[in-house]
PDB file of C-alpha atoms in Angstrom:
ATOM      1  CA  GLN A   1     157.604 334.122 266.026  1.00  0.00           C
ATOM      2  CA  GLN A   2     155.050 335.148 268.620  1.00  0.00           C
ATOM      3  CA  PRO A   3     151.371 334.411 267.805  1.00  0.00           C
ATOM      4  CA  VAL A   4     149.062 337.418 267.677  1.00  0.00           C
ATOM      5  CA  GLN A   5     146.048 337.555 269.954  1.00  0.00           C
ATOM      6  CA  SER A   6     142.962 339.660 269.450  1.00  0.00           C
ATOM      7  CA  PRO A   7     141.375 341.565 270.932  1.00  0.00           C
ATOM      8  CA  GLN A   8     143.970 342.853 273.369  1.00  0.00           C
ATOM      9  CA  ALA A   9     141.284 343.578 275.937  1.00  0.00           C
ATOM     10  CA  VAL A  10     137.548 343.057 276.316  1.00  0.00           C
ATOM     11  CA  ILE A  11     134.977 344.047 278.931  1.00  0.00           C
ATOM     12  CA  LEU A  12     131.841 341.986 279.330  1.00  0.00           C
ATOM     13  CA  ARG A  13     128.733 341.978 281.457  1.00  0.00           C
ATOM     14  CA  GLU A  14     128.056 338.754 283.320  1.00  0.00           C
ATOM     15  CA  GLY A  15     126.252 336.349 281.016  1.00  0.00           C
ATOM     16  CA  GLU A  16     127.631 337.769 277.784  1.00  0.00           C
ATOM     17  CA  ASP A  17     129.734 335.813 275.311  1.00  0.00           C
ATOM     18  CA  ALA A  18     133.236 336.519 274.033  1.00  0.00           C
ATOM     19  CA  VAL A  19     135.651 335.178 271.445  1.00  0.00           C
ATOM     20  CA  ILE A  20     139.432 335.438 271.714  1.00  0.00           C
ATOM     21  CA  ASN A  21     141.540 334.748 268.649  1.00  0.00           C
ATOM     22  CA  CYS A  22     145.102 333.520 268.276  1.00  0.00           C
ATOM     23  CA  SER A  23     146.827 333.685 264.893  1.00  0.00           C
ATOM     24  CA  SER A  24     150.229 332.471 263.793  1.00  0.00           C
ATOM     25  CA  SER A  25     152.342 333.151 260.729  1.00  0.00           C
ATOM     26  CA  LYS A  26     153.699 329.598 260.927  1.00  0.00           C
ATOM     27  CA  ALA A  27     152.058 326.218 260.448  1.00  0.00           C
ATOM     28  CA  LEU A  28     150.959 324.936 263.828  1.00  0.00           C
ATOM     29  CA  TYR A  29     150.967 321.513 265.377  1.00  0.00           C
ATOM     30  CA  SER A  30     149.111 322.459 268.532  1.00  0.00           C
ATOM     31  CA  VAL A  31     147.622 325.364 270.438  1.00  0.00           C
ATOM     32  CA  HIS A  32     147.437 325.617 274.235  1.00  0.00           C
ATOM     33  CA  TRP A  33     145.232 328.028 276.178  1.00  0.00           C
ATOM     34  CA  TYR A  34     146.025 329.380 279.655  1.00  0.00           C
ATOM     35  CA  ARG A  35     144.303 331.845 281.949  1.00  0.00           C
ATOM     36  CA  GLN A  36     146.128 334.062 284.404  1.00  0.00           C
ATOM     37  CA  LYS A  37     144.285 335.881 287.149  1.00  0.00           C
ATOM     38  CA  HIS A  38     145.771 339.065 288.499  1.00  0.00           C
ATOM     39  CA  GLY A  39     148.797 338.356 290.664  1.00  0.00           C
ATOM     40  CA  GLU A  40     148.612 334.607 290.110  1.00  0.00           C
ATOM     41  CA  ALA A  41     150.370 332.064 287.903  1.00  0.00           C
ATOM     42  CA  PRO A  42     148.915 331.037 284.542  1.00  0.00           C
ATOM     43  CA  VAL A  43     146.639 328.003 284.718  1.00  0.00           C
ATOM     44  CA  PHE A  44     146.151 325.501 281.915  1.00  0.00           C
ATOM     45  CA  LEU A  45     142.750 325.417 280.207  1.00  0.00           C
ATOM     46  CA  MET A  46     143.090 323.094 277.215  1.00  0.00           C
ATOM     47  CA  ILE A  47     145.241 321.800 274.372  1.00  0.00           C
ATOM     48  CA  LEU A  48     144.145 321.516 270.759  1.00  0.00           C
ATOM     49  CA  LEU A  49     146.007 319.409 268.228  1.00  0.00           C
ATOM     50  CA  LYS A  50     145.963 319.850 264.462  1.00  0.00           C
ATOM     51  CA  GLY A  51     142.977 318.213 262.866  1.00  0.00           C
ATOM     52  CA  GLY A  52     140.422 320.914 263.576  1.00  0.00           C
ATOM     53  CA  GLU A  53     139.646 319.509 266.972  1.00  0.00           C
ATOM     54  CA  GLN A  54     137.273 321.431 269.135  1.00  0.00           C
ATOM     55  CA  LYS A  55     137.430 321.059 272.888  1.00  0.00           C
ATOM     56  CA  GLY A  56     135.363 322.268 275.783  1.00  0.00           C
ATOM     57  CA  HIS A  57     135.837 323.046 279.435  1.00  0.00           C
ATOM     58  CA  ASP A  58     132.632 323.985 281.242  1.00  0.00           C
ATOM     59  CA  LYS A  59     131.318 326.904 279.198  1.00  0.00           C
ATOM     60  CA  ILE A  60     134.694 327.602 277.643  1.00  0.00           C
ATOM     61  CA  SER A  61     135.443 325.910 274.334  1.00  0.00           C
ATOM     62  CA  ALA A  62     138.022 326.327 271.622  1.00  0.00           C
ATOM     63  CA  SER A  63     138.619 325.472 268.003  1.00  0.00           C
ATOM     64  CA  PHE A  64     141.764 325.070 265.940  1.00  0.00           C
ATOM     65  CA  ASN A  65     141.846 325.734 262.209  1.00  0.00           C
ATOM     66  CA  GLU A  66     145.231 324.497 261.036  1.00  0.00           C
ATOM     67  CA  LYS A  67     144.704 325.788 257.484  1.00  0.00           C
ATOM     68  CA  LYS A  68     144.182 329.306 258.753  1.00  0.00           C
ATOM     69  CA  GLN A  69     146.877 328.781 261.391  1.00  0.00           C
ATOM     70  CA  GLN A  70     144.605 330.107 264.069  1.00  0.00           C
ATOM     71  CA  SER A  71     142.668 329.137 267.136  1.00  0.00           C
ATOM     72  CA  SER A  72     139.667 330.721 268.814  1.00  0.00           C
ATOM     73  CA  LEU A  73     138.579 330.526 272.431  1.00  0.00           C
ATOM     74  CA  TYR A  74     134.842 330.844 273.068  1.00  0.00           C
ATOM     75  CA  LEU A  75     133.537 331.972 276.439  1.00  0.00           C
ATOM     76  CA  THR A  76     129.800 331.427 276.746  1.00  0.00           C
ATOM     77  CA  ALA A  77     127.560 333.025 279.361  1.00  0.00           C
ATOM     78  CA  SER A  78     130.585 334.548 281.053  1.00  0.00           C
ATOM     79  CA  GLN A  79     130.930 334.466 284.806  1.00  0.00           C
ATOM     80  CA  LEU A  80     132.782 336.847 287.088  1.00  0.00           C
ATOM     81  CA  SER A  81     135.367 334.104 287.629  1.00  0.00           C
ATOM     82  CA  TYR A  82     136.324 334.247 283.943  1.00  0.00           C
ATOM     83  CA  SER A  83     138.085 337.553 284.467  1.00  0.00           C
ATOM     84  CA  GLY A  84     141.810 337.405 283.823  1.00  0.00           C
ATOM     85  CA  THR A  85     144.325 337.394 281.018  1.00  0.00           C
ATOM     86  CA  TYR A  86     144.098 334.622 278.455  1.00  0.00           C
ATOM     87  CA  PHE A  87     147.226 333.434 276.688  1.00  0.00           C
ATOM     88  CA  CYS A  88     147.575 331.121 273.744  1.00  0.00           C
ATOM     89  CA  GLY A  89     150.767 329.102 273.388  1.00  0.00           C
ATOM     90  CA  THR A  90     151.655 327.535 270.066  1.00  0.00           C
ATOM     91  CA  ALA A  91     153.921 324.727 268.930  1.00  0.00           C
ATOM     92  CA  ASP A  92     154.949 324.246 265.322  1.00  0.00           C
ATOM     93  CA  ASN A  93     156.139 320.676 265.684  1.00  0.00           C
ATOM     94  CA  ASN A  94     155.624 317.600 267.779  1.00  0.00           C
ATOM     95  CA  ALA A  95     159.264 317.289 268.784  1.00  0.00           C
ATOM     96  CA  GLY A  96     158.817 318.495 272.323  1.00  0.00           C
ATOM     97  CA  ASN A  97     156.911 320.624 274.770  1.00  0.00           C
ATOM     98  CA  MET A  98     158.132 324.099 273.901  1.00  0.00           C
ATOM     99  CA  LEU A  99     155.545 326.789 273.386  1.00  0.00           C
ATOM    100  CA  THR A 100     155.588 330.336 272.084  1.00  0.00           C
ATOM    101  CA  PHE A 101     153.027 332.483 273.891  1.00  0.00           C
ATOM    102  CA  GLY A 102     150.980 335.341 272.537  1.00  0.00           C
ATOM    103  CA  GLY A 103     150.782 338.736 274.185  1.00  0.00           C
ATOM    104  CA  GLY A 104     147.572 337.890 276.025  1.00  0.00           C
ATOM    105  CA  THR A 105     143.973 339.103 276.016  1.00  0.00           C
ATOM    106  CA  ARG A 106     142.735 340.856 279.157  1.00  0.00           C
ATOM    107  CA  LEU A 107     139.146 339.932 279.927  1.00  0.00           C
ATOM    108  CA  MET A 108     137.081 341.707 282.542  1.00  0.00           C
ATOM    109  CA  VAL A 109     133.611 340.471 283.446  1.00  0.00           C
ATOM    110  CA  LYS A 110     131.448 342.943 285.325  1.00  0.00           C
ATOM    111  CA  PRO A 111     128.276 342.207 287.325  1.00  0.00           C
TER     112      PRO A 111
ATOM    113  CA  GLY B   1     150.218 317.231 295.730  1.00  0.00           C
ATOM    114  CA  ALA B   2     152.812 319.962 295.815  1.00  0.00           C
ATOM    115  CA  GLY B   3     152.925 322.296 292.861  1.00  0.00           C
ATOM    116  CA  VAL B   4     155.818 324.205 291.391  1.00  0.00           C
ATOM    117  CA  SER B   5     157.470 326.398 293.985  1.00  0.00           C
ATOM    118  CA  GLN B   6     159.735 329.378 293.461  1.00  0.00           C
ATOM    119  CA  SER B   7     161.902 331.402 295.780  1.00  0.00           C
ATOM    120  CA  PRO B   8     162.207 334.127 296.709  1.00  0.00           C
ATOM    121  CA  SER B   9     158.725 335.455 295.981  1.00  0.00           C
ATOM    122  CA  ASN B  10     160.104 338.995 295.831  1.00  0.00           C
ATOM    123  CA  LYS B  11     163.616 340.242 295.247  1.00  0.00           C
ATOM    124  CA  VAL B  12     164.772 343.837 295.299  1.00  0.00           C
ATOM    125  CA  THR B  13     168.341 344.430 294.222  1.00  0.00           C
ATOM    126  CA  GLU B  14     170.591 347.245 293.157  1.00  0.00           C
ATOM    127  CA  LYS B  15     171.736 347.711 289.608  1.00  0.00           C
ATOM    128  CA  GLY B  16     174.919 345.788 288.948  1.00  0.00           C
ATOM    129  CA  LYS B  17     174.337 343.097 291.562  1.00  0.00           C
ATOM    130  CA  ASP B  18     173.905 339.407 290.744  1.00  0.00           C
ATOM    131  CA  VAL B  19     170.720 337.529 291.657  1.00  0.00           C
ATOM    132  CA  GLU B  20     169.737 333.867 291.822  1.00  0.00           C
ATOM    133  CA  LEU B  21     166.177 332.673 291.429  1.00  0.00           C
ATOM    134  CA  ARG B  22     165.192 329.162 292.377  1.00  0.00           C
ATOM    135  CA  CYS B  23     162.557 326.796 291.008  1.00  0.00           C
ATOM    136  CA  ASP B  24     161.408 323.469 292.457  1.00  0.00           C
ATOM    137  CA  PRO B  25     159.368 321.617 289.824  1.00  0.00           C
ATOM    138  CA  ILE B  26     156.651 319.075 290.461  1.00  0.00           C
ATOM    139  CA  SER B  27     158.170 315.736 291.383  1.00  0.00           C
ATOM    140  CA  GLY B  28     158.504 313.520 288.324  1.00  0.00           C
ATOM    141  CA  HIS B  29     158.331 316.347 285.807  1.00  0.00           C
ATOM    142  CA  THR B  30     161.333 316.099 283.537  1.00  0.00           C
ATOM    143  CA  ALA B  31     160.647 319.262 281.539  1.00  0.00           C
ATOM    144  CA  LEU B  32     161.311 322.664 283.105  1.00  0.00           C
ATOM    145  CA  TYR B  33     160.866 326.129 281.624  1.00  0.00           C
ATOM    146  CA  TRP B  34     161.735 329.682 282.605  1.00  0.00           C
ATOM    147  CA  TYR B  35     159.710 332.646 281.377  1.00  0.00           C
ATOM    148  CA  ARG B  36     159.855 336.359 281.990  1.00  0.00           C
ATOM    149  CA  GLN B  37     156.755 338.505 282.254  1.00  0.00           C
ATOM    150  CA  SER B  38     157.104 342.264 282.267  1.00  0.00           C
ATOM    151  CA  LEU B  39     154.275 344.366 283.701  1.00  0.00           C
ATOM    152  CA  GLY B  40     151.127 343.841 281.651  1.00  0.00           C
ATOM    153  CA  GLN B  41     152.979 341.833 279.021  1.00  0.00           C
ATOM    154  CA  GLY B  42     152.959 338.293 277.734  1.00  0.00           C
ATOM    155  CA  LEU B  43     155.184 335.362 278.619  1.00  0.00           C
ATOM    156  CA  GLU B  44     158.667 335.640 277.184  1.00  0.00           C
ATOM    157  CA  PHE B  45     160.418 332.277 276.887  1.00  0.00           C
ATOM    158  CA  LEU B  46     163.914 332.161 278.374  1.00  0.00           C
ATOM    159  CA  ILE B  47     165.191 328.590 278.634  1.00  0.00           C
ATOM    160  CA  TYR B  48     163.934 325.010 278.520  1.00  0.00           C
ATOM    161  CA  PHE B  49     165.348 321.883 280.152  1.00  0.00           C
ATOM    162  CA  GLN B  50     164.289 318.401 279.104  1.00  0.00           C
ATOM    163  CA  GLY B  51     165.681 315.508 281.084  1.00  0.00           C
ATOM    164  CA  ASN B  52     169.415 315.091 280.582  1.00  0.00           C
ATOM    165  CA  SER B  53     169.436 316.790 277.189  1.00  0.00           C
ATOM    166  CA  ALA B  54     171.299 320.026 276.579  1.00  0.00           C
ATOM    167  CA  PRO B  55     168.998 322.929 277.484  1.00  0.00           C
ATOM    168  CA  ASP B  56     167.434 325.161 274.853  1.00  0.00           C
ATOM    169  CA  LYS B  57     168.860 328.582 275.696  1.00  0.00           C
ATOM    170  CA  SER B  58     167.512 330.339 272.634  1.00  0.00           C
ATOM    171  CA  GLY B  59     165.353 332.728 274.667  1.00  0.00           C
ATOM    172  CA  LEU B  60     168.006 334.093 276.991  1.00  0.00           C
ATOM    173  CA  PRO B  61     168.204 337.850 276.236  1.00  0.00           C
ATOM    174  CA  SER B  62     171.926 338.266 276.960  1.00  0.00           C
ATOM    175  CA  ASP B  63     174.980 336.462 278.295  1.00  0.00           C
ATOM    176  CA  ARG B  64     174.228 337.960 281.713  1.00  0.00           C
ATOM    177  CA  PHE B  65     171.488 335.336 282.015  1.00  0.00           C
ATOM    178  CA  SER B  66     172.245 331.700 282.724  1.00  0.00           C
ATOM    179  CA  ALA B  67     170.437 328.752 284.224  1.00  0.00           C
ATOM    180  CA  GLU B  68     171.250 325.318 285.463  1.00  0.00           C
ATOM    181  CA  ARG B  69     169.309 322.344 286.600  1.00  0.00           C
ATOM    182  CA  THR B  70     170.885 320.032 289.124  1.00  0.00           C
ATOM    183  CA  GLY B  71     170.017 316.365 289.308  1.00  0.00           C
ATOM    184  CA  GLY B  72     167.185 316.809 286.860  1.00  0.00           C
ATOM    185  CA  SER B  73     165.116 318.602 289.475  1.00  0.00           C
ATOM    186  CA  VAL B  74     165.770 322.017 291.039  1.00  0.00           C
ATOM    187  CA  SER B  75     166.738 324.830 288.694  1.00  0.00           C
ATOM    188  CA  THR B  76     168.463 328.142 289.339  1.00  0.00           C
ATOM    189  CA  LEU B  77     168.243 331.156 287.056  1.00  0.00           C
ATOM    190  CA  THR B  78     171.140 333.554 287.544  1.00  0.00           C
ATOM    191  CA  ILE B  79     171.211 337.141 286.339  1.00  0.00           C
ATOM    192  CA  GLN B  80     174.599 338.818 286.552  1.00  0.00           C
ATOM    193  CA  ARG B  81     175.154 342.576 286.714  1.00  0.00           C
ATOM    194  CA  THR B  82     171.423 343.254 286.845  1.00  0.00           C
ATOM    195  CA  GLN B  83     169.987 346.164 284.885  1.00  0.00           C
ATOM    196  CA  GLN B  84     166.738 348.060 285.466  1.00  0.00           C
ATOM    197  CA  GLU B  85     165.225 346.485 282.354  1.00  0.00           C
ATOM    198  CA  ASP B  86     165.595 343.093 284.042  1.00  0.00           C
ATOM    199  CA  SER B  87     162.786 344.053 286.420  1.00  0.00           C
ATOM    200  CA  ALA B  88     159.926 341.620 285.809  1.00  0.00           C
ATOM    201  CA  VAL B  89     158.184 338.562 287.187  1.00  0.00           C
ATOM    202  CA  TYR B  90     160.172 335.416 286.455  1.00  0.00           C
ATOM    203  CA  LEU B  91     157.969 332.365 286.099  1.00  0.00           C
ATOM    204  CA  CYS B  92     159.026 328.760 286.189  1.00  0.00           C
ATOM    205  CA  ALA B  93     156.916 325.908 284.834  1.00  0.00           C
ATOM    206  CA  SER B  94     157.294 322.163 284.642  1.00  0.00           C
ATOM    207  CA  SER B  95     155.627 319.378 282.724  1.00  0.00           C
ATOM    208  CA  LEU B  96     155.806 315.692 282.064  1.00  0.00           C
ATOM    209  CA  SER B  97     157.673 314.612 278.976  1.00  0.00           C
ATOM    210  CA  ARG B  98     155.810 313.405 275.962  1.00  0.00           C
ATOM    211  CA  THR B  99     154.163 310.161 276.870  1.00  0.00           C
ATOM    212  CA  SER B 100     152.632 307.532 274.711  1.00  0.00           C
ATOM    213  CA  GLY B 101     149.257 308.604 273.450  1.00  0.00           C
ATOM    214  CA  ARG B 102     149.651 312.253 274.397  1.00  0.00           C
ATOM    215  CA  ALA B 103     151.317 314.618 272.005  1.00  0.00           C
ATOM    216  CA  TYR B 104     151.829 317.303 274.631  1.00  0.00           C
ATOM    217  CA  ASN B 105     151.506 317.790 278.318  1.00  0.00           C
ATOM    218  CA  GLU B 106     150.290 320.910 280.055  1.00  0.00           C
ATOM    219  CA  GLN B 107     152.735 323.164 281.794  1.00  0.00           C
ATOM    220  CA  PHE B 108     152.231 323.855 285.489  1.00  0.00           C
ATOM    221  CA  PHE B 109     153.420 327.266 286.555  1.00  0.00           C
ATOM    222  CA  GLY B 110     154.897 328.397 289.819  1.00  0.00           C
ATOM    223  CA  PRO B 111     153.853 331.625 291.576  1.00  0.00           C
ATOM    224  CA  GLY B 112     156.820 333.519 290.181  1.00  0.00           C
ATOM    225  CA  THR B 113     159.568 335.715 291.570  1.00  0.00           C
ATOM    226  CA  ARG B 114     159.030 339.450 291.271  1.00  0.00           C
ATOM    227  CA  LEU B 115     162.428 341.035 290.611  1.00  0.00           C
ATOM    228  CA  THR B 116     162.894 344.758 291.062  1.00  0.00           C
ATOM    229  CA  VAL B 117     166.191 346.319 290.075  1.00  0.00           C
ATOM    230  CA  LEU B 118     166.698 349.781 291.526  1.00  0.00           C
TER     231      LEU B 118
END
């Protein structure tokens, strides 16, 4: 079943912070985050494995709460280059590489 | 190094015609995936190939859709008797298989093929 992302869309001013959530109805083994800019292919950001691991990538970090079956992506001091659609992909086992992607969160950062 | 490539980049076809979409994965990547993305929507999984194993076809929306992967490398997605609802961007991705010490490997996406069925 597809994970649910929230919010569906968010508009920020440059320098503001944002949080994007990804929730699943199933127990998760891992959560992957991707960003897709308009007209381009999705690009990998980070993977989080069960264990409550928190990862970071520049000013973008994420957490994974396996008990709540959810992950959150934190964008700090947003830059214009952060604009795009963010997708979470989830896996409920460690048997392979297959992911189920959420519907995406459209982020627009304005000057 | 070369990334995932897809061809054609755009395809316009008439309803009822068959189309073939091609994907060249990154060299050495044994896992290959096809997704469909309708306008403003998320990534809909279609099919997954892993090495020489039987593909996971659980995401194919109908029997008009099929895919093959020759020699463990290039893959072709075929849509027979296309319908207008097939119009979408078809994305291909590849990844390494699970390797020791890494539970998962990131997927690298190609630029996609935009299919328009008139």
